[in-house]
């Protein structure tokens, strides 16, 4: 197990290195990618401006907490697009063109290869920097303790959110093994991710319940800020920890069904 | 001979009918941004002591959110990518032998492609208007609806002119797809497609007066939600015509200069 983990860790470091080398080869594209994401960052920041100008507080949470929520969402957007989505969007193409065949012959996990092969630094950097800056500014303005327990807890829920993101947004792409055109599904799943653009408290109770328990998209970025703000309901702790494991199991099950359904159409 | 324009126009209609599913899904993708903003404004207005934020009542802001999203969908061109492709692949060559110029051909195909979109948007907007009249008891006269129809049509043409001007940059830059992402997003923000321009404050509003963007989304929405008087709405039409004229001159100039750089790749 440990040997296997080390092997995959090493392979992933090679993936990162290769991605960085190929992006440095096309530096202008890389810089333009940074520019695109910076302009999206500007669009996200408009929400912060509105909340501050309106003096909006939700459920008694101080106004500066909005920086924690939108900052965590921005940070997660960078990680999601930089590490995962850039690979996920290529899955339908691999299935449709039959280029999956060659990947099937590789002596490592196909899911690992297909879902983590590329890392896009241009998409990740502005969002990660912008997100971390917002979180740090929000943290300081709120006077939250910068101790190991708070920071560790924040990162712990962020990692759990990362697992939820990986599993929840991989599932729609796997539909491409059964259907040719899944652009509509992509639109909807991107829209679902965007629900985290605002703290979940702005939504009605029913939407919050659906977003936590049925399609747990609200678990992705809300729980890190809620934890440090001491607003996380103890009853939800177990669910937040269990749901990524449950989703991972579901994704693995769908993945194996999908691969069995693959018939190498373009091969 | 006007027949060539009619043929180009009908080509645009055929194109839009061919990708009906994508077209309808395009409208479905509006759902999440509208959904998030409706909850945001609900929270902001229920919290605010002043029921008039940025000069909008709650009803006006709700109408702004829905109508701005619909109009941004209606006026979106995606033209930059087509023109870039024509320039880079040598596709412009064929217009040298066609009995119709590139600009008239593109605008006819574009307007033809907007027929279905225009009809659907009008139906949806009619729904919004009926909602305003019956639910918000908003007094909307027939003359206002007629003026709005004219403003909307001119907004479609004006945005075409903006896109056509921006797309000429493809003559100078090698890879422009990223650049067009940035311009599309910034133009949408500065047109008031995400939030009313009033959130930027008086100084920026004064700057936007000297730019054409606000006449594509911000002004049309304010015509229908009653923020502008009928006289002001008529003034909007004058300014739209003025901008269309100015951009027509500008595009003529830019394209005359740019076409000299064109090297007809692809033979």
XYZ file of C-alpha atoms in Angstrom:
534
model
C 0.000 0.000 0.000
C 2.705 2.460 1.066
C 4.883 1.382 -1.846
C 1.993 1.932 -4.221
C 1.306 5.375 -2.742
C 4.953 6.336 -3.187
C 4.870 5.123 -6.778
C 1.789 7.192 -7.579
C 3.235 10.165 -5.720
C 6.331 9.951 -7.882
C 4.294 9.597 -11.091
C 2.160 12.587 -10.108
C 5.295 14.673 -9.567
C 6.303 13.726 -13.134
C 2.860 14.772 -14.401
C 3.318 18.168 -12.725
C 6.818 18.546 -14.155
C 5.675 17.631 -17.678
C 2.703 19.996 -17.503
C 4.939 22.833 -16.326
C 7.461 22.169 -19.095
C 4.806 22.131 -21.808
C 3.235 25.324 -20.469
C 6.581 27.092 -20.345
C 7.060 26.169 -23.981
C 3.953 28.214 -24.848
C 4.566 31.089 -22.467
C 2.244 33.574 -24.183
C -0.651 31.121 -23.849
C 0.278 30.652 -20.223
C 0.290 34.418 -19.618
C -3.007 34.831 -21.464
C -4.475 32.057 -19.289
C -3.408 34.074 -16.252
C -5.098 37.126 -17.739
C -8.356 35.235 -18.386
C -8.525 33.949 -14.837
C -7.648 37.388 -13.452
C -10.618 38.857 -15.300
C -12.867 36.118 -13.845
C -11.422 36.996 -10.451
C -12.509 40.573 -11.052
C -16.053 39.317 -11.823
C -16.098 37.324 -8.568
C -14.894 40.353 -6.660
C -17.990 42.286 -7.771
C -19.994 40.089 -5.390
C -17.689 41.140 -2.524
C -18.206 44.809 -3.422
C -21.989 44.427 -3.337
C -21.996 42.629 0.011
C -19.769 45.311 1.565
C -21.687 48.232 0.093
C -24.993 46.764 1.247
C -23.557 45.931 4.689
C -24.936 42.403 4.388
C -24.595 40.080 7.376
C -26.021 36.539 7.231
C -27.290 34.700 10.298
C -25.365 37.125 12.488
C -22.042 36.340 10.774
C -19.925 39.546 10.557
C -19.626 41.179 7.147
C -15.886 40.375 6.776
C -16.775 36.676 6.757
C -17.811 37.121 3.115
C -14.092 37.293 2.310
C -13.625 33.868 3.890
C -16.486 32.355 1.878
C -15.723 33.925 -1.500
C -11.976 33.489 -0.890
C -12.404 29.754 -0.210
C -14.617 29.442 -3.301
C -12.018 31.261 -5.428
C -9.205 29.122 -4.035
C -11.180 25.945 -4.717
C -12.033 27.134 -8.249
C -8.300 27.437 -8.942
C -7.573 23.971 -7.570
C -10.574 22.392 -9.311
C -9.787 23.861 -12.749
C -6.018 23.607 -12.394
C -5.876 19.987 -11.199
C -9.124 18.256 -12.108
C -11.420 19.994 -14.604
C -8.658 20.416 -17.163
C -8.515 16.576 -17.293
C -12.231 15.916 -16.828
C -13.213 17.925 -19.911
C -10.970 15.701 -22.051
C -12.682 12.444 -21.013
C -15.577 12.699 -23.543
C -12.988 13.404 -26.263
C -10.947 10.302 -25.309
C -14.115 8.189 -25.410
C -15.451 9.636 -28.660
C -12.209 9.481 -30.632
C -11.023 6.165 -29.207
C -7.787 7.706 -27.887
C -8.658 5.985 -24.617
C -7.300 2.750 -26.151
C -3.691 3.773 -25.714
C -4.308 4.847 -22.115
C -5.804 1.418 -21.359
C -2.445 -0.170 -22.120
C -0.533 1.879 -19.527
C 0.622 -0.057 -16.462
C -0.998 2.342 -13.985
C -4.557 3.049 -12.825
C -6.602 4.308 -15.766
C -8.652 6.620 -13.548
C -5.454 8.144 -12.135
C -4.050 8.610 -15.618
C -7.206 10.110 -17.113
C -8.219 12.381 -14.283
C -4.895 13.741 -13.027
C -2.605 13.671 -16.073
C -2.501 17.454 -16.700
C -2.030 20.388 -14.353
C -2.849 23.870 -15.636
C -0.870 26.470 -13.716
C -2.296 29.374 -15.710
C -5.817 28.549 -14.515
C -4.766 27.778 -10.962
C -2.351 30.563 -9.995
C -4.583 33.700 -10.123
C -7.445 31.951 -8.330
C -5.250 30.384 -5.668
C -3.427 33.671 -5.023
C -6.646 35.717 -5.086
C -8.468 33.185 -2.909
C -5.711 32.899 -0.311
C -5.416 36.703 -0.158
C -9.156 37.084 0.463
C -9.107 34.379 3.156
C -6.085 35.911 4.913
C -7.562 39.443 4.810
C -10.941 38.153 6.039
C -9.269 36.096 8.780
C -7.325 39.115 10.075
C -10.260 41.523 9.865
C -12.402 39.082 11.822
C -9.647 38.758 14.442
C -9.731 34.943 14.192
C -6.958 33.052 16.000
C -4.104 32.012 13.721
C -3.337 28.865 15.755
C -2.703 25.326 14.531
C -6.218 24.118 15.435
C -7.994 26.817 13.406
C -5.692 26.682 10.381
C -5.525 22.869 10.537
C -9.332 22.635 10.747
C -9.738 25.036 7.832
C -7.338 22.969 5.696
C -8.956 19.685 6.817
C -12.391 20.779 5.564
C -10.782 22.174 2.427
C -9.245 18.766 1.671
C -12.603 17.072 2.290
C -14.158 19.619 -0.082
C -11.497 18.716 -2.629
C -12.513 15.038 -2.462
C -16.163 16.000 -2.888
C -15.250 18.185 -5.870
C -13.233 15.424 -7.539
C -15.917 12.797 -7.176
C -19.015 14.911 -7.707
C -17.774 16.559 -10.911
C -16.202 13.439 -12.365
C -19.543 11.607 -12.416
C -21.171 13.857 -15.107
C -18.157 13.330 -17.407
C -18.532 9.572 -17.131
C -21.896 9.880 -18.860
C -19.854 10.303 -22.046
C -19.360 6.515 -22.040
C -23.099 6.193 -22.715
C -24.005 9.481 -24.466
C -22.160 11.343 -27.222
C -23.249 14.901 -26.454
C -22.895 15.909 -22.787
C -22.292 19.664 -23.177
C -25.603 20.336 -21.458
C -24.584 18.243 -18.450
C -21.343 20.232 -18.264
C -23.278 23.491 -18.212
C -25.402 22.243 -15.351
C -22.495 20.873 -13.312
C -20.535 24.119 -13.770
C -23.639 25.990 -12.629
C -23.876 23.783 -9.552
C -20.247 24.545 -8.668
C -21.008 28.261 -8.960
C -23.624 27.965 -6.200
C -20.635 28.240 -3.852
C -19.966 31.763 -5.104
C -22.083 32.946 -2.170
C -22.248 31.593 1.405
C -24.884 28.857 1.601
C -26.821 30.861 4.196
C -28.263 33.083 1.465
C -30.206 30.108 0.057
C -33.473 28.854 1.485
C -33.417 25.971 3.993
C -34.637 23.473 1.389
C -31.925 24.371 -1.095
C -29.347 24.088 1.681
C -30.636 20.600 2.566
C -30.516 19.463 -1.068
C -27.053 21.013 -1.507
C -25.719 19.274 1.609
C -27.384 15.858 1.570
C -28.616 15.028 -1.946
C -26.190 16.708 -4.355
C -23.599 17.716 -1.735
C -22.204 20.614 -3.752
C -22.462 23.008 -0.798
C -19.987 20.875 1.171
C -17.192 22.042 -1.125
C -16.381 25.530 0.122
C -18.781 26.407 2.940
C -17.526 24.210 5.723
C -13.973 25.547 6.079
C -15.227 29.096 6.812
C -18.092 27.791 8.964
C -15.595 25.802 11.045
C -13.293 28.753 11.786
C -16.295 30.963 12.474
C -17.472 28.335 14.983
C -20.764 28.033 13.114
C -20.505 24.417 12.035
C -23.347 22.344 13.454
C -21.861 19.326 15.323
C -24.496 17.065 13.745
C -23.028 17.811 10.320
C -19.469 16.798 11.253
C -20.075 13.112 10.626
C -21.776 13.768 7.276
C -18.980 16.043 6.099
C -16.457 13.292 6.818
C -18.599 10.427 5.485
C -19.836 11.987 2.267
C -16.451 12.118 0.427
C -15.924 8.411 1.223
C -19.441 7.591 0.032
C -18.991 9.648 -3.132
C -15.615 8.041 -3.828
C -17.285 4.607 -3.628
C -20.080 5.698 -5.993
C -17.585 7.193 -8.453
C -15.452 4.036 -8.463
C -18.587 1.937 -9.096
C -19.734 4.159 -12.001
C -16.174 4.249 -13.347
C -15.945 0.442 -13.524
C -19.393 0.269 -15.192
C -18.335 2.972 -17.665
C -15.086 1.249 -18.635
C -16.949 -2.016 -19.177
C -19.275 -0.125 -21.487
C -16.406 1.295 -23.584
C -16.294 -0.159 -27.062
C -13.378 1.717 -28.617
C -15.521 3.487 -31.187
C -12.741 5.314 -32.955
C -10.099 2.633 -32.684
C -29.783 42.980 -56.078
C -30.989 42.374 -52.558
C -31.381 38.651 -53.021
C -27.837 37.900 -51.851
C -28.590 39.548 -48.509
C -31.790 37.507 -48.134
C -29.867 34.304 -48.913
C -27.202 35.159 -46.303
C -29.946 36.012 -43.810
C -31.680 32.662 -44.383
C -28.314 30.884 -44.004
C -28.114 32.364 -40.520
C -31.612 31.077 -39.713
C -30.672 27.596 -40.961
C -27.480 27.566 -38.853
C -29.386 28.420 -35.706
C -32.000 25.722 -36.426
C -29.299 23.118 -36.990
C -28.007 23.441 -33.434
C -31.396 23.790 -31.737
C -30.428 21.690 -28.729
C -27.342 23.786 -27.979
C -29.436 26.883 -28.455
C -32.025 25.851 -25.855
C -29.344 24.648 -23.472
C -27.770 28.081 -23.782
C -30.898 29.457 -22.171
C -30.834 26.735 -19.505
C -27.270 27.765 -18.582
C -28.629 31.179 -17.588
C -30.498 29.545 -14.743
C -27.720 29.291 -12.133
C -26.314 32.858 -12.351
C -29.879 34.223 -12.161
C -30.688 31.870 -9.293
C -27.618 32.938 -7.239
C -28.212 36.638 -7.848
C -31.907 36.434 -6.959
C -30.988 34.978 -3.572
C -28.212 37.556 -3.167
C -30.570 40.472 -3.812
C -33.247 38.937 -1.602
C -30.740 38.755 1.276
C -29.391 42.247 0.574
C -32.802 43.933 0.377
C -34.286 42.094 3.353
C -31.305 43.248 5.397
C -30.980 46.800 4.068
C -32.727 49.610 5.919
C -32.881 51.584 2.697
C -35.204 49.930 0.173
C -33.519 51.725 -2.678
C -30.078 50.295 -3.427
C -27.994 51.810 -6.226
C -31.181 53.613 -7.240
C -33.156 50.375 -7.711
C -36.125 49.134 -5.746
C -36.190 45.403 -4.969
C -38.614 44.789 -7.842
C -36.490 46.752 -10.295
C -33.385 44.824 -9.242
C -35.114 41.456 -9.688
C -36.276 42.501 -13.137
C -32.771 43.789 -13.915
C -31.200 40.441 -12.961
C -33.530 38.348 -15.131
C -33.785 40.680 -18.126
C -30.030 41.468 -18.197
C -29.245 37.737 -18.312
C -31.735 37.216 -21.159
C -30.451 40.207 -23.131
C -26.802 39.227 -22.693
C -27.735 35.862 -24.159
C -29.580 37.560 -27.019
C -26.835 40.007 -27.974
C -23.950 37.508 -27.586
C -22.269 36.998 -30.947
C -19.337 34.584 -30.628
C -18.384 36.307 -33.871
C -14.759 36.909 -32.833
C -13.957 33.193 -32.989
C -15.533 32.813 -36.465
C -13.687 35.808 -37.852
C -10.441 34.673 -36.243
C -10.891 31.304 -37.945
C -11.550 32.983 -41.303
C -8.427 35.123 -40.932
C -6.130 32.346 -39.715
C -7.281 29.610 -42.097
C -7.474 31.805 -45.164
C -11.268 31.613 -45.149
C -11.490 35.285 -46.091
C -10.241 34.380 -49.570
C -13.588 33.090 -50.726
C -15.237 36.438 -50.060
C -12.992 37.973 -52.685
C -14.880 35.991 -55.329
C -18.343 36.045 -53.737
C -20.834 38.666 -54.916
C -21.184 39.925 -51.340
C -18.644 41.675 -49.086
C -17.419 40.104 -45.854
C -19.094 42.639 -43.562
C -22.565 42.533 -45.216
C -22.384 38.719 -45.359
C -21.487 38.413 -41.670
C -24.129 40.847 -40.472
C -26.849 39.165 -42.584
C -25.918 35.678 -41.315
C -25.691 37.024 -37.762
C -29.080 38.732 -37.893
C -30.619 35.640 -39.510
C -29.131 33.529 -36.736
C -30.752 35.814 -34.197
C -34.325 35.397 -35.500
C -35.091 32.304 -33.423
C -33.175 33.703 -30.459
C -35.047 36.997 -30.752
C -38.425 35.253 -30.864
C -37.684 33.070 -27.819
C -36.208 35.999 -25.866
C -39.257 38.115 -26.660
C -41.562 35.370 -25.373
C -39.525 35.062 -22.186
C -39.399 38.846 -21.805
C -43.138 39.002 -22.311
C -43.391 36.564 -19.403
C -41.251 38.906 -17.295
C -43.388 41.904 -18.319
C -46.613 40.078 -17.422
C -45.024 39.074 -14.119
C -44.110 42.727 -13.469
C -47.587 43.938 -14.315
C -49.507 41.369 -12.266
C -47.132 40.629 -9.411
C -45.318 43.942 -8.903
C -48.249 46.026 -10.212
C -45.743 47.845 -12.422
C -47.398 50.258 -14.842
C -45.938 49.285 -18.230
C -47.467 51.032 -21.215
C -47.688 49.593 -24.720
C -45.550 52.470 -26.003
C -42.792 51.517 -23.543
C -42.884 47.924 -24.785
C -42.648 49.137 -28.391
C -39.720 51.438 -27.597
C -38.075 48.549 -25.744
C -38.446 46.348 -28.853
C -36.624 48.975 -30.955
C -33.904 49.455 -28.301
C -33.431 45.685 -28.168
C -33.018 45.342 -31.929
C -30.505 48.186 -31.999
C -28.668 46.572 -29.053
C -28.262 43.408 -31.146
C -26.821 45.428 -34.062
C -24.610 47.526 -31.770
C -23.114 44.465 -30.126
C -22.403 43.036 -33.559
C -20.487 46.212 -34.384
C -18.510 45.969 -31.116
C -17.638 42.310 -31.762
C -16.681 43.046 -35.365
C -14.348 45.846 -34.243
C -12.746 43.713 -31.519
C -12.279 40.725 -33.844
C -9.969 42.726 -36.143
C -7.277 42.239 -33.496
C -6.900 38.711 -34.935
C -5.013 40.275 -37.868
C -2.241 41.307 -35.493
C -2.153 38.613 -32.792
C -1.201 35.005 -33.481
C -3.307 33.256 -30.858
C -6.306 35.286 -29.812
C -8.723 32.784 -28.282
C -7.648 33.709 -24.737
C -7.749 37.397 -25.600
C -11.366 37.046 -26.771
C -12.293 35.310 -23.503
C -11.040 38.362 -21.618
C -12.683 40.922 -23.899
C -16.003 39.020 -23.862
C -16.065 38.920 -20.073
C -15.005 42.554 -19.624
C -17.479 43.753 -22.259
C -20.225 41.787 -20.490
C -19.331 43.395 -17.157
C -19.079 46.921 -18.640
C -22.355 46.415 -20.505
C -24.121 45.725 -17.213
C -24.644 42.061 -18.088
C -23.726 40.766 -14.639
C -24.695 43.610 -12.302
C -26.147 47.085 -12.925
C -23.358 49.529 -13.758
C -24.495 51.667 -10.816
C -22.496 49.424 -8.449
C -19.289 50.942 -9.869
C -20.161 54.403 -8.527
C -20.656 57.831 -10.113
C -17.118 58.232 -11.481
C -17.178 54.987 -13.439
C -20.743 55.651 -14.577
C -19.478 58.895 -16.102
C -16.707 56.945 -17.865
C -19.243 54.425 -19.211
C -21.139 57.355 -20.780
C -18.277 57.680 -23.268
C -18.283 53.990 -24.180
C -20.801 52.082 -26.325
C -21.158 49.039 -24.068
C -23.934 50.217 -21.755
C -26.309 50.675 -24.706
C -26.342 46.915 -25.322
C -27.642 45.624 -21.963
C -27.769 48.207 -19.164
C -29.881 50.771 -21.004
C -32.342 48.309 -22.610
C -33.026 46.772 -19.185
C -33.605 50.167 -17.636
C -36.074 50.971 -20.415
C -38.292 48.013 -19.526
C -37.944 48.115 -15.743
C -39.165 51.696 -15.683
C -36.001 53.394 -14.450
C -35.908 55.580 -17.544
C -38.737 57.830 -18.638
C -40.128 57.326 -22.138
C -38.310 60.457 -23.284
C -35.016 59.166 -21.895
C -35.701 55.834 -23.607
C -36.079 57.631 -26.946
C -32.782 59.385 -26.255
C -31.225 55.902 -25.796
C -32.305 55.045 -29.364
C -30.562 58.179 -30.660
C -27.358 57.295 -28.838
C -27.505 53.679 -30.024
C -27.794 54.914 -33.624
C -24.931 57.321 -33.037
C -22.690 54.537 -31.675
C -23.639 52.198 -34.514
C -22.651 54.935 -36.977
C -19.365 55.670 -35.188
C -18.459 52.000 -34.966
C -19.326 51.531 -38.621
C -16.752 54.199 -39.492
C -14.260 52.737 -37.028
C -14.606 49.158 -38.342
C -14.284 50.388 -41.916
C -11.055 52.139 -41.010
C -9.640 49.249 -38.930
C -10.509 46.640 -41.543
C -9.056 48.733 -44.384
C -5.771 48.944 -42.481
C -5.926 45.326 -41.246
C -6.726 43.686 -44.584
C -3.363 44.913 -45.882
C -1.748 42.585 -43.348
C -3.822 39.641 -44.561
C -1.670 37.063 -46.332
C -4.366 34.581 -47.458
C -3.041 31.496 -45.710
C -4.463 28.302 -47.107
C -4.295 29.475 -50.681
